[in-house]
Amino acid sequence: MAAPVPIAHDVSNLRAHLTSWRRAGEIIVLVPTMGALHAGHMSLVQAGKSHGTKIVMSIFVNPTQFAPTEDLSTYPRSLEADVAKFAEAGGDLVFAPSVEAMYPQGFATTISLAGPATAGLEDKVRPEHFAGVATVVAKLFNQCRPDAAVFGEKDYQQLKVLTTLARDLDFETQVIAAPIARDHDGLALSSRNVYLSAEERLHAPALYRALIKCAEAIKTGQPVEAALEEARIAIAAAGFAIDYVEARHAETLAPLDQVSGEPVRLLAAARIGKTRLIDNLAL
Ligand code: PAF
């Protein structure tokens, strides 16, 4: 059995651990999460290990990134099991603050974003989402002052928003991107996959399959919009209601009508039953 991992519930406790590590010359990597850990999160921990010597995982279901219509109250919460999984993966410290510790009475600051945060993808469907994500991540960066922080490419727009945030606000934390972890049939791992019924789970990989096909079609010369339209048809035929299926510049997330040598990312979001899935693929 893995050695137990300490849990800090407030910033002073967190900093007590970090200060002594820093004095000892440790390189601290933060893996920010909302818990409900799965193999995808464990791959973030493994990615973190190649960038530092101490891995801190924050586990905090951040209310400010959920719209009132979203699943904040039902979002899966499993702190005890999460800490055990993190210990098993060789993590060093969990930071699990309460909502009151993160947003005390009178909290009044939100980060205002442009650039990739207003690319018309997730922000089109979830207009307040990235301000909540950026604000909590800025807090986590200040609370922890990690040398590096790892984010998954599954939330690709989030990754670009947070890379821009770290650059624009001069955080000393290096933002590291970790590749998408997938199930045996290609479905991107997500804490929300637990919402899928057996029938929906069967159809869910169609989202990824359509992106692969779309990428191949574009690479072999099919016009971008025609390839995207075929992907939309295939995704809808699998039972999804589509939010978007787009080809974007992989760095700026600007729309692309044609590809001519720039890095391209295909991005999709769609609902199957009550579950909203997102996925993306490099061209
Ligand atoms: O990707 C997530 O789990 C969250 O958006 C994050 C980065 C932990 C902020 O709450």
PDB file of C-alpha atoms and ligand atoms in Angstrom:
ATOM      1  CA  MET A   1       0.000   0.000   0.000  1.00  0.00           C
ATOM      2  CA  ALA A   2       1.205   3.529  -0.829  1.00  0.00           C
ATOM      3  CA  ALA A   3       2.276   5.853   2.011  1.00  0.00           C
ATOM      4  CA  PRO A   4      -0.558   8.205   3.049  1.00  0.00           C
ATOM      5  CA  VAL A   5      -0.518  11.644   1.437  1.00  0.00           C
ATOM      6  CA  PRO A   6      -0.996  14.727   3.645  1.00  0.00           C
ATOM      7  CA  ILE A   7      -4.026  16.923   2.895  1.00  0.00           C
ATOM      8  CA  ALA A   8      -3.903  20.695   3.340  1.00  0.00           C
ATOM      9  CA  HIS A   9      -7.342  22.265   3.719  1.00  0.00           C
ATOM     10  CA  ASP A  10      -6.189  25.872   3.870  1.00  0.00           C
ATOM     11  CA  VAL A  11      -3.486  28.070   2.401  1.00  0.00           C
ATOM     12  CA  SER A  12      -1.343  28.400   5.549  1.00  0.00           C
ATOM     13  CA  ASN A  13      -1.148  24.621   5.889  1.00  0.00           C
ATOM     14  CA  LEU A  14      -0.361  24.294   2.163  1.00  0.00           C
ATOM     15  CA  ARG A  15       2.408  26.893   2.414  1.00  0.00           C
ATOM     16  CA  ALA A  16       3.939  25.208   5.487  1.00  0.00           C
ATOM     17  CA  HIS A  17       4.585  22.096   3.364  1.00  0.00           C
ATOM     18  CA  LEU A  18       5.736  24.039   0.317  1.00  0.00           C
ATOM     19  CA  THR A  19       8.129  26.331   2.184  1.00  0.00           C
ATOM     20  CA  SER A  20      10.092  23.446   3.637  1.00  0.00           C
ATOM     21  CA  TRP A  21      10.207  21.698   0.251  1.00  0.00           C
ATOM     22  CA  ARG A  22      11.392  24.828  -1.474  1.00  0.00           C
ATOM     23  CA  ARG A  23      14.159  25.291   1.106  1.00  0.00           C
ATOM     24  CA  ALA A  24      15.244  21.715   0.389  1.00  0.00           C
ATOM     25  CA  GLY A  25      15.507  22.571  -3.331  1.00  0.00           C
ATOM     26  CA  GLU A  26      12.495  20.564  -4.460  1.00  0.00           C
ATOM     27  CA  ILE A  27      10.832  21.471  -7.775  1.00  0.00           C
ATOM     28  CA  ILE A  28       7.104  21.780  -7.202  1.00  0.00           C
ATOM     29  CA  VAL A  29       4.525  20.779  -9.813  1.00  0.00           C
ATOM     30  CA  LEU A  30       0.829  21.519  -9.362  1.00  0.00           C
ATOM     31  CA  VAL A  31      -1.874  19.352 -10.904  1.00  0.00           C
ATOM     32  CA  PRO A  32      -5.124  21.327 -10.574  1.00  0.00           C
ATOM     33  CA  THR A  33      -8.260  19.132 -10.590  1.00  0.00           C
ATOM     34  CA  MET A  34     -11.869  19.065  -9.509  1.00  0.00           C
ATOM     35  CA  GLY A  35     -11.459  15.527  -8.139  1.00  0.00           C
ATOM     36  CA  ALA A  36     -13.447  12.449  -9.278  1.00  0.00           C
ATOM     37  CA  LEU A  37     -10.057  11.181 -10.390  1.00  0.00           C
ATOM     38  CA  HIS A  38      -9.668   8.733 -13.275  1.00  0.00           C
ATOM     39  CA  ALA A  39      -6.767   7.440 -15.343  1.00  0.00           C
ATOM     40  CA  GLY A  40      -6.647  10.758 -17.233  1.00  0.00           C
ATOM     41  CA  HIS A  41      -5.757  12.610 -14.028  1.00  0.00           C
ATOM     42  CA  MET A  42      -3.151   9.981 -13.230  1.00  0.00           C
ATOM     43  CA  SER A  43      -1.537  10.667 -16.606  1.00  0.00           C
ATOM     44  CA  LEU A  44      -1.304  14.353 -15.572  1.00  0.00           C
ATOM     45  CA  VAL A  45       0.494  13.258 -12.400  1.00  0.00           C
ATOM     46  CA  GLN A  46       2.916  11.152 -14.453  1.00  0.00           C
ATOM     47  CA  ALA A  47       3.523  14.079 -16.835  1.00  0.00           C
ATOM     48  CA  GLY A  48       4.167  16.282 -13.790  1.00  0.00           C
ATOM     49  CA  LYS A  49       6.803  13.902 -12.500  1.00  0.00           C
ATOM     50  CA  SER A  50       9.022  14.517 -15.491  1.00  0.00           C
ATOM     51  CA  HIS A  51       8.989  18.248 -14.677  1.00  0.00           C
ATOM     52  CA  GLY A  52       9.562  18.283 -10.913  1.00  0.00           C
ATOM     53  CA  THR A  53      10.276  16.435  -7.696  1.00  0.00           C
ATOM     54  CA  LYS A  54       7.137  17.128  -5.627  1.00  0.00           C
ATOM     55  CA  ILE A  55       3.624  16.776  -7.012  1.00  0.00           C
ATOM     56  CA  VAL A  56       0.824  18.754  -5.387  1.00  0.00           C
ATOM     57  CA  MET A  57      -2.733  18.064  -6.516  1.00  0.00           C
ATOM     58  CA  SER A  58      -5.479  20.562  -5.851  1.00  0.00           C
ATOM     59  CA  ILE A  59      -8.945  19.068  -5.559  1.00  0.00           C
ATOM     60  CA  PHE A  60     -11.597  21.764  -5.635  1.00  0.00           C
ATOM     61  CA  VAL A  61     -14.959  21.785  -7.382  1.00  0.00           C
ATOM     62  CA  ASN A  62     -14.853  25.443  -8.341  1.00  0.00           C
ATOM     63  CA  PRO A  63     -18.374  26.927  -8.179  1.00  0.00           C
ATOM     64  CA  THR A  64     -17.511  30.042 -10.207  1.00  0.00           C
ATOM     65  CA  GLN A  65     -16.915  28.048 -13.395  1.00  0.00           C
ATOM     66  CA  PHE A  66     -20.365  26.431 -13.376  1.00  0.00           C
ATOM     67  CA  ALA A  67     -23.397  28.185 -14.839  1.00  0.00           C
ATOM     68  CA  PRO A  68     -26.573  28.018 -12.709  1.00  0.00           C
ATOM     69  CA  THR A  69     -27.962  25.453 -15.192  1.00  0.00           C
ATOM     70  CA  GLU A  70     -24.913  23.169 -14.897  1.00  0.00           C
ATOM     71  CA  ASP A  71     -24.091  20.215 -12.661  1.00  0.00           C
ATOM     72  CA  LEU A  72     -22.342  21.898  -9.686  1.00  0.00           C
ATOM     73  CA  SER A  73     -24.518  20.206  -7.044  1.00  0.00           C
ATOM     74  CA  THR A  74     -24.311  16.742  -8.639  1.00  0.00           C
ATOM     75  CA  TYR A  75     -20.692  16.920  -9.855  1.00  0.00           C
ATOM     76  CA  PRO A  76     -19.076  13.676  -8.578  1.00  0.00           C
ATOM     77  CA  ARG A  77     -17.176  14.222  -5.306  1.00  0.00           C
ATOM     78  CA  SER A  78     -14.991  11.477  -3.835  1.00  0.00           C
ATOM     79  CA  LEU A  79     -12.165  13.034  -1.794  1.00  0.00           C
ATOM     80  CA  GLU A  80     -11.167   9.925   0.154  1.00  0.00           C
ATOM     81  CA  ALA A  81     -10.928   7.704  -2.938  1.00  0.00           C
ATOM     82  CA  ASP A  82      -9.174  10.517  -4.841  1.00  0.00           C
ATOM     83  CA  VAL A  83      -6.490  10.902  -2.170  1.00  0.00           C
ATOM     84  CA  ALA A  84      -5.901   7.124  -2.205  1.00  0.00           C
ATOM     85  CA  LYS A  85      -5.517   7.124  -6.016  1.00  0.00           C
ATOM     86  CA  PHE A  86      -3.147  10.087  -5.876  1.00  0.00           C
ATOM     87  CA  ALA A  87      -1.059   8.321  -3.201  1.00  0.00           C
ATOM     88  CA  GLU A  88      -0.953   5.209  -5.382  1.00  0.00           C
ATOM     89  CA  ALA A  89       0.334   7.341  -8.288  1.00  0.00           C
ATOM     90  CA  GLY A  90       3.169   8.605  -6.068  1.00  0.00           C
ATOM     91  CA  GLY A  91       1.820  12.119  -5.384  1.00  0.00           C
ATOM     92  CA  ASP A  92       3.090  14.154  -2.440  1.00  0.00           C
ATOM     93  CA  LEU A  93       0.405  16.552  -1.187  1.00  0.00           C
ATOM     94  CA  VAL A  94      -3.296  17.229  -1.722  1.00  0.00           C
ATOM     95  CA  PHE A  95      -4.678  20.744  -1.418  1.00  0.00           C
ATOM     96  CA  ALA A  96      -8.429  20.475  -0.827  1.00  0.00           C
ATOM     97  CA  PRO A  97      -9.713  23.863   0.293  1.00  0.00           C
ATOM     98  CA  SER A  98     -13.335  24.569   1.219  1.00  0.00           C
ATOM     99  CA  VAL A  99     -15.427  26.976  -0.871  1.00  0.00           C
ATOM    100  CA  GLU A 100     -15.260  29.428   2.075  1.00  0.00           C
ATOM    101  CA  ALA A 101     -11.451  29.235   2.128  1.00  0.00           C
ATOM    102  CA  MET A 102     -11.253  30.009  -1.609  1.00  0.00           C
ATOM    103  CA  TYR A 103     -14.051  32.570  -1.777  1.00  0.00           C
ATOM    104  CA  PRO A 104     -14.385  34.195   1.659  1.00  0.00           C
ATOM    105  CA  GLN A 105     -17.177  36.662   2.401  1.00  0.00           C
ATOM    106  CA  GLY A 106     -16.573  39.810   0.344  1.00  0.00           C
ATOM    107  CA  PHE A 107     -14.595  38.111  -2.454  1.00  0.00           C
ATOM    108  CA  ALA A 108     -14.952  40.557  -5.337  1.00  0.00           C
ATOM    109  CA  THR A 109     -12.319  39.902  -8.012  1.00  0.00           C
ATOM    110  CA  THR A 110     -12.646  38.142 -11.358  1.00  0.00           C
ATOM    111  CA  ILE A 111     -10.145  37.937 -14.171  1.00  0.00           C
ATOM    112  CA  SER A 112     -11.382  39.385 -17.442  1.00  0.00           C
ATOM    113  CA  LEU A 113     -10.266  37.510 -20.559  1.00  0.00           C
ATOM    114  CA  ALA A 114     -10.037  37.912 -24.322  1.00  0.00           C
ATOM    115  CA  GLY A 115      -7.985  36.048 -26.948  1.00  0.00           C
ATOM    116  CA  PRO A 116      -8.509  32.266 -26.849  1.00  0.00           C
ATOM    117  CA  ALA A 117     -11.146  32.672 -24.113  1.00  0.00           C
ATOM    118  CA  THR A 118     -13.464  34.412 -26.578  1.00  0.00           C
ATOM    119  CA  ALA A 119     -12.818  32.166 -29.592  1.00  0.00           C
ATOM    120  CA  GLY A 120     -16.506  31.204 -29.872  1.00  0.00           C
ATOM    121  CA  LEU A 121     -16.127  27.565 -28.769  1.00  0.00           C
ATOM    122  CA  GLU A 122     -16.819  26.651 -25.123  1.00  0.00           C
ATOM    123  CA  ASP A 123     -17.363  30.339 -24.338  1.00  0.00           C
ATOM    124  CA  LYS A 124     -20.274  30.422 -26.788  1.00  0.00           C
ATOM    125  CA  VAL A 125     -22.121  27.807 -24.732  1.00  0.00           C
ATOM    126  CA  ARG A 126     -20.638  28.637 -21.300  1.00  0.00           C
ATOM    127  CA  PRO A 127     -20.086  32.430 -21.285  1.00  0.00           C
ATOM    128  CA  GLU A 128     -18.936  32.754 -17.630  1.00  0.00           C
ATOM    129  CA  HIS A 129     -16.899  29.562 -17.548  1.00  0.00           C
ATOM    130  CA  PHE A 130     -13.380  30.754 -18.355  1.00  0.00           C
ATOM    131  CA  ALA A 131     -13.505  33.781 -16.035  1.00  0.00           C
ATOM    132  CA  GLY A 132     -14.221  31.308 -13.213  1.00  0.00           C
ATOM    133  CA  VAL A 133     -11.467  28.923 -14.360  1.00  0.00           C
ATOM    134  CA  ALA A 134      -8.884  31.698 -14.792  1.00  0.00           C
ATOM    135  CA  THR A 135      -9.692  33.266 -11.433  1.00  0.00           C
ATOM    136  CA  VAL A 136      -9.395  30.014  -9.507  1.00  0.00           C
ATOM    137  CA  VAL A 137      -6.229  28.978 -11.348  1.00  0.00           C
ATOM    138  CA  ALA A 138      -4.638  32.397 -10.686  1.00  0.00           C
ATOM    139  CA  LYS A 139      -5.470  31.892  -7.002  1.00  0.00           C
ATOM    140  CA  LEU A 140      -3.990  28.378  -7.042  1.00  0.00           C
ATOM    141  CA  PHE A 141      -0.823  29.673  -8.746  1.00  0.00           C
ATOM    142  CA  ASN A 142      -0.425  32.369  -6.067  1.00  0.00           C
ATOM    143  CA  GLN A 143      -1.272  30.031  -3.202  1.00  0.00           C
ATOM    144  CA  CYS A 144       1.109  27.320  -4.354  1.00  0.00           C
ATOM    145  CA  ARG A 145       3.689  29.227  -6.444  1.00  0.00           C
ATOM    146  CA  PRO A 146       4.507  26.015  -8.335  1.00  0.00           C
ATOM    147  CA  ASP A 147       7.416  25.802 -10.754  1.00  0.00           C
ATOM    148  CA  ALA A 148       5.090  24.105 -13.225  1.00  0.00           C
ATOM    149  CA  ALA A 149       1.424  23.172 -13.538  1.00  0.00           C
ATOM    150  CA  VAL A 150      -0.044  20.419 -15.720  1.00  0.00           C
ATOM    151  CA  PHE A 151      -3.305  20.710 -17.667  1.00  0.00           C
ATOM    152  CA  GLY A 152      -4.838  18.134 -19.991  1.00  0.00           C
ATOM    153  CA  GLU A 153      -5.258  18.773 -23.701  1.00  0.00           C
ATOM    154  CA  LYS A 154      -8.814  17.418 -23.468  1.00  0.00           C
ATOM    155  CA  ASP A 155      -9.893  20.868 -22.296  1.00  0.00           C
ATOM    156  CA  TYR A 156      -7.971  22.389 -25.169  1.00  0.00           C
ATOM    157  CA  GLN A 157      -9.461  25.884 -25.071  1.00  0.00           C
ATOM    158  CA  GLN A 158      -8.909  25.948 -21.291  1.00  0.00           C
ATOM    159  CA  LEU A 159      -5.266  25.002 -21.861  1.00  0.00           C
ATOM    160  CA  LYS A 160      -4.810  27.928 -24.281  1.00  0.00           C
ATOM    161  CA  VAL A 161      -6.638  30.318 -21.914  1.00  0.00           C
ATOM    162  CA  LEU A 162      -4.390  29.322 -19.001  1.00  0.00           C
ATOM    163  CA  THR A 163      -1.186  29.440 -21.058  1.00  0.00           C
ATOM    164  CA  THR A 164      -2.150  32.982 -22.081  1.00  0.00           C
ATOM    165  CA  LEU A 165      -3.042  33.886 -18.481  1.00  0.00           C
ATOM    166  CA  ALA A 166       0.341  32.701 -17.168  1.00  0.00           C
ATOM    167  CA  ARG A 167       2.174  34.621 -19.883  1.00  0.00           C
ATOM    168  CA  ASP A 168       0.131  37.834 -19.678  1.00  0.00           C
ATOM    169  CA  LEU A 169       0.166  38.096 -15.873  1.00  0.00           C
ATOM    170  CA  ASP A 170       3.836  37.066 -15.543  1.00  0.00           C
ATOM    171  CA  PHE A 171       3.267  34.000 -13.423  1.00  0.00           C
ATOM    172  CA  GLU A 172       6.537  32.167 -12.950  1.00  0.00           C
ATOM    173  CA  THR A 173       4.713  28.867 -13.315  1.00  0.00           C
ATOM    174  CA  GLN A 174       5.388  26.965 -16.526  1.00  0.00           C
ATOM    175  CA  VAL A 175       2.148  25.626 -18.031  1.00  0.00           C
ATOM    176  CA  ILE A 176       2.585  22.046 -19.254  1.00  0.00           C
ATOM    177  CA  ALA A 177       0.181  20.331 -21.662  1.00  0.00           C
ATOM    178  CA  ALA A 178      -0.511  16.615 -21.203  1.00  0.00           C
ATOM    179  CA  PRO A 179      -2.008  14.533 -24.047  1.00  0.00           C
ATOM    180  CA  ILE A 180      -5.599  13.266 -23.870  1.00  0.00           C
ATOM    181  CA  ALA A 181      -6.010   9.921 -22.091  1.00  0.00           C
ATOM    182  CA  ARG A 182      -8.517   7.680 -23.881  1.00  0.00           C
ATOM    183  CA  ASP A 183     -10.486   4.553 -23.109  1.00  0.00           C
ATOM    184  CA  HIS A 184      -9.877   1.365 -25.171  1.00  0.00           C
ATOM    185  CA  ASP A 185     -12.400   2.515 -27.802  1.00  0.00           C
ATOM    186  CA  GLY A 186     -11.086   6.057 -28.087  1.00  0.00           C
ATOM    187  CA  LEU A 187     -13.514   7.890 -25.788  1.00  0.00           C
ATOM    188  CA  ALA A 188     -11.639  10.716 -24.041  1.00  0.00           C
ATOM    189  CA  LEU A 189     -11.572  10.078 -20.283  1.00  0.00           C
ATOM    190  CA  SER A 190     -13.684  12.561 -18.317  1.00  0.00           C
ATOM    191  CA  SER A 191     -15.186  12.682 -14.841  1.00  0.00           C
ATOM    192  CA  ARG A 192     -18.525  13.292 -16.561  1.00  0.00           C
ATOM    193  CA  ASN A 193     -18.392   9.936 -18.423  1.00  0.00           C
ATOM    194  CA  VAL A 194     -19.999   8.393 -15.305  1.00  0.00           C
ATOM    195  CA  TYR A 195     -23.240  10.121 -16.353  1.00  0.00           C
ATOM    196  CA  LEU A 196     -23.463   8.052 -19.566  1.00  0.00           C
ATOM    197  CA  SER A 197     -26.014   5.212 -19.715  1.00  0.00           C
ATOM    198  CA  ALA A 198     -24.766   1.881 -21.103  1.00  0.00           C
ATOM    199  CA  GLU A 199     -26.405   2.691 -24.448  1.00  0.00           C
ATOM    200  CA  GLU A 200     -24.917   6.207 -24.594  1.00  0.00           C
ATOM    201  CA  ARG A 201     -21.484   4.880 -23.622  1.00  0.00           C
ATOM    202  CA  LEU A 202     -21.663   2.570 -26.642  1.00  0.00           C
ATOM    203  CA  HIS A 203     -22.264   5.508 -29.002  1.00  0.00           C
ATOM    204  CA  ALA A 204     -19.974   8.039 -27.279  1.00  0.00           C
ATOM    205  CA  PRO A 205     -16.714   7.123 -29.157  1.00  0.00           C
ATOM    206  CA  ALA A 206     -18.402   8.260 -32.402  1.00  0.00           C
ATOM    207  CA  LEU A 207     -17.310  11.788 -31.475  1.00  0.00           C
ATOM    208  CA  TYR A 208     -13.611  10.863 -31.600  1.00  0.00           C
ATOM    209  CA  ARG A 209     -14.040   8.616 -34.653  1.00  0.00           C
ATOM    210  CA  ALA A 210     -15.638  11.500 -36.559  1.00  0.00           C
ATOM    211  CA  LEU A 211     -12.709  13.782 -35.681  1.00  0.00           C
ATOM    212  CA  ILE A 212     -10.189  11.194 -36.910  1.00  0.00           C
ATOM    213  CA  LYS A 213     -12.064  10.819 -40.192  1.00  0.00           C
ATOM    214  CA  CYS A 214     -12.347  14.567 -40.567  1.00  0.00           C
ATOM    215  CA  ALA A 215      -8.596  15.034 -39.997  1.00  0.00           C
ATOM    216  CA  GLU A 216      -7.816  12.378 -42.612  1.00  0.00           C
ATOM    217  CA  ALA A 217     -10.186  13.978 -45.126  1.00  0.00           C
ATOM    218  CA  ILE A 218      -8.626  17.439 -44.668  1.00  0.00           C
ATOM    219  CA  LYS A 219      -5.124  15.981 -44.926  1.00  0.00           C
ATOM    220  CA  THR A 220      -6.012  14.337 -48.225  1.00  0.00           C
ATOM    221  CA  GLY A 221      -7.274  17.612 -49.642  1.00  0.00           C
ATOM    222  CA  GLN A 222     -11.013  17.774 -48.862  1.00  0.00           C
ATOM    223  CA  PRO A 223     -12.132  21.378 -48.251  1.00  0.00           C
ATOM    224  CA  VAL A 224     -12.249  22.094 -44.501  1.00  0.00           C
ATOM    225  CA  GLU A 225     -15.944  23.017 -44.280  1.00  0.00           C
ATOM    226  CA  ALA A 226     -17.035  19.938 -46.269  1.00  0.00           C
ATOM    227  CA  ALA A 227     -14.991  17.651 -43.998  1.00  0.00           C
ATOM    228  CA  LEU A 228     -16.418  19.335 -40.895  1.00  0.00           C
ATOM    229  CA  GLU A 229     -19.951  18.962 -42.241  1.00  0.00           C
ATOM    230  CA  GLU A 230     -19.416  15.220 -42.764  1.00  0.00           C
ATOM    231  CA  ALA A 231     -18.166  14.972 -39.175  1.00  0.00           C
ATOM    232  CA  ARG A 232     -21.249  16.841 -37.910  1.00  0.00           C
ATOM    233  CA  ILE A 233     -23.521  14.444 -39.818  1.00  0.00           C
ATOM    234  CA  ALA A 234     -21.725  11.370 -38.386  1.00  0.00           C
ATOM    235  CA  ILE A 235     -21.829  12.774 -34.826  1.00  0.00           C
ATOM    236  CA  ALA A 236     -25.528  13.644 -35.079  1.00  0.00           C
ATOM    237  CA  ALA A 237     -26.257  10.183 -36.531  1.00  0.00           C
ATOM    238  CA  ALA A 238     -24.724   8.638 -33.376  1.00  0.00           C
ATOM    239  CA  GLY A 239     -27.354  10.438 -31.287  1.00  0.00           C
ATOM    240  CA  PHE A 240     -25.513  13.613 -30.284  1.00  0.00           C
ATOM    241  CA  ALA A 241     -26.868  17.165 -30.237  1.00  0.00           C
ATOM    242  CA  ILE A 242     -23.924  19.231 -31.464  1.00  0.00           C
ATOM    243  CA  ASP A 243     -22.655  22.423 -29.826  1.00  0.00           C
ATOM    244  CA  TYR A 244     -19.763  22.839 -32.268  1.00  0.00           C
ATOM    245  CA  VAL A 245     -17.417  20.931 -34.555  1.00  0.00           C
ATOM    246  CA  GLU A 246     -14.698  23.298 -35.761  1.00  0.00           C
ATOM    247  CA  ALA A 247     -11.215  23.517 -37.243  1.00  0.00           C
ATOM    248  CA  ARG A 248      -9.125  26.214 -35.540  1.00  0.00           C
ATOM    249  CA  HIS A 249      -5.579  27.544 -35.503  1.00  0.00           C
ATOM    250  CA  ALA A 250      -4.012  25.366 -32.810  1.00  0.00           C
ATOM    251  CA  GLU A 251      -2.455  28.298 -30.934  1.00  0.00           C
ATOM    252  CA  THR A 252      -4.779  31.286 -31.378  1.00  0.00           C
ATOM    253  CA  LEU A 253      -7.981  29.246 -31.902  1.00  0.00           C
ATOM    254  CA  ALA A 254      -8.847  31.586 -34.783  1.00  0.00           C
ATOM    255  CA  PRO A 255     -11.275  30.050 -37.342  1.00  0.00           C
ATOM    256  CA  LEU A 256      -9.753  28.507 -40.479  1.00  0.00           C
ATOM    257  CA  ASP A 257     -11.468  28.141 -43.850  1.00  0.00           C
ATOM    258  CA  GLN A 258      -8.522  26.410 -45.407  1.00  0.00           C
ATOM    259  CA  VAL A 259      -5.281  24.888 -44.183  1.00  0.00           C
ATOM    260  CA  SER A 260      -1.966  26.086 -45.508  1.00  0.00           C
ATOM    261  CA  GLY A 261       0.794  24.914 -43.212  1.00  0.00           C
ATOM    262  CA  GLU A 262      -0.355  26.393 -39.893  1.00  0.00           C
ATOM    263  CA  PRO A 263      -0.938  24.125 -36.859  1.00  0.00           C
ATOM    264  CA  VAL A 264      -4.597  23.019 -36.884  1.00  0.00           C
ATOM    265  CA  ARG A 265      -6.775  21.590 -34.113  1.00  0.00           C
ATOM    266  CA  LEU A 266     -10.187  20.047 -34.653  1.00  0.00           C
ATOM    267  CA  LEU A 267     -12.478  20.696 -31.684  1.00  0.00           C
ATOM    268  CA  ALA A 268     -15.920  19.318 -30.905  1.00  0.00           C
ATOM    269  CA  ALA A 269     -18.525  19.509 -28.155  1.00  0.00           C
ATOM    270  CA  ALA A 270     -21.828  17.646 -28.201  1.00  0.00           C
ATOM    271  CA  ARG A 271     -24.466  16.297 -25.863  1.00  0.00           C
ATOM    272  CA  ILE A 272     -25.588  12.714 -25.695  1.00  0.00           C
ATOM    273  CA  GLY A 273     -28.574  12.344 -23.389  1.00  0.00           C
ATOM    274  CA  LYS A 274     -27.804  14.582 -20.417  1.00  0.00           C
ATOM    275  CA  THR A 275     -24.030  14.341 -20.812  1.00  0.00           C
ATOM    276  CA  ARG A 276     -21.945  16.948 -22.563  1.00  0.00           C
ATOM    277  CA  LEU A 277     -18.742  15.569 -24.079  1.00  0.00           C
ATOM    278  CA  ILE A 278     -15.832  17.494 -25.575  1.00  0.00           C
ATOM    279  CA  ASP A 279     -12.917  16.216 -27.600  1.00  0.00           C
ATOM    280  CA  ASN A 280     -10.219  17.501 -29.941  1.00  0.00           C
ATOM    281  CA  LEU A 281      -7.509  16.301 -32.258  1.00  0.00           C
ATOM    282  CA  ALA A 282      -4.362  17.749 -33.815  1.00  0.00           C
ATOM    283  CA  LEU A 283      -4.459  17.607 -37.590  1.00  0.00           C
TER     284      LEU A 283
HETATM  285  O1  PAF B   1      -9.936  21.278 -15.712  1.00  0.00           O
HETATM  286  C1  PAF B   1     -10.389  21.328 -14.552  1.00  0.00           C
HETATM  287  O2  PAF B   1     -10.565  20.319 -13.869  1.00  0.00           O
HETATM  288  C2  PAF B   1     -10.736  22.691 -13.968  1.00  0.00           C
HETATM  289  O3  PAF B   1     -11.262  23.549 -14.921  1.00  0.00           O
HETATM  290  C3  PAF B   1      -9.559  23.341 -13.209  1.00  0.00           C
HETATM  291  C4  PAF B   1      -8.418  23.695 -14.157  1.00  0.00           C
HETATM  292  C5  PAF B   1      -9.063  22.438 -12.116  1.00  0.00           C
HETATM  293  C6  PAF B   1     -10.025  24.662 -12.572  1.00  0.00           C
HETATM  294  O4  PAF B   1     -11.061  24.454 -11.651  1.00  0.00           O
END
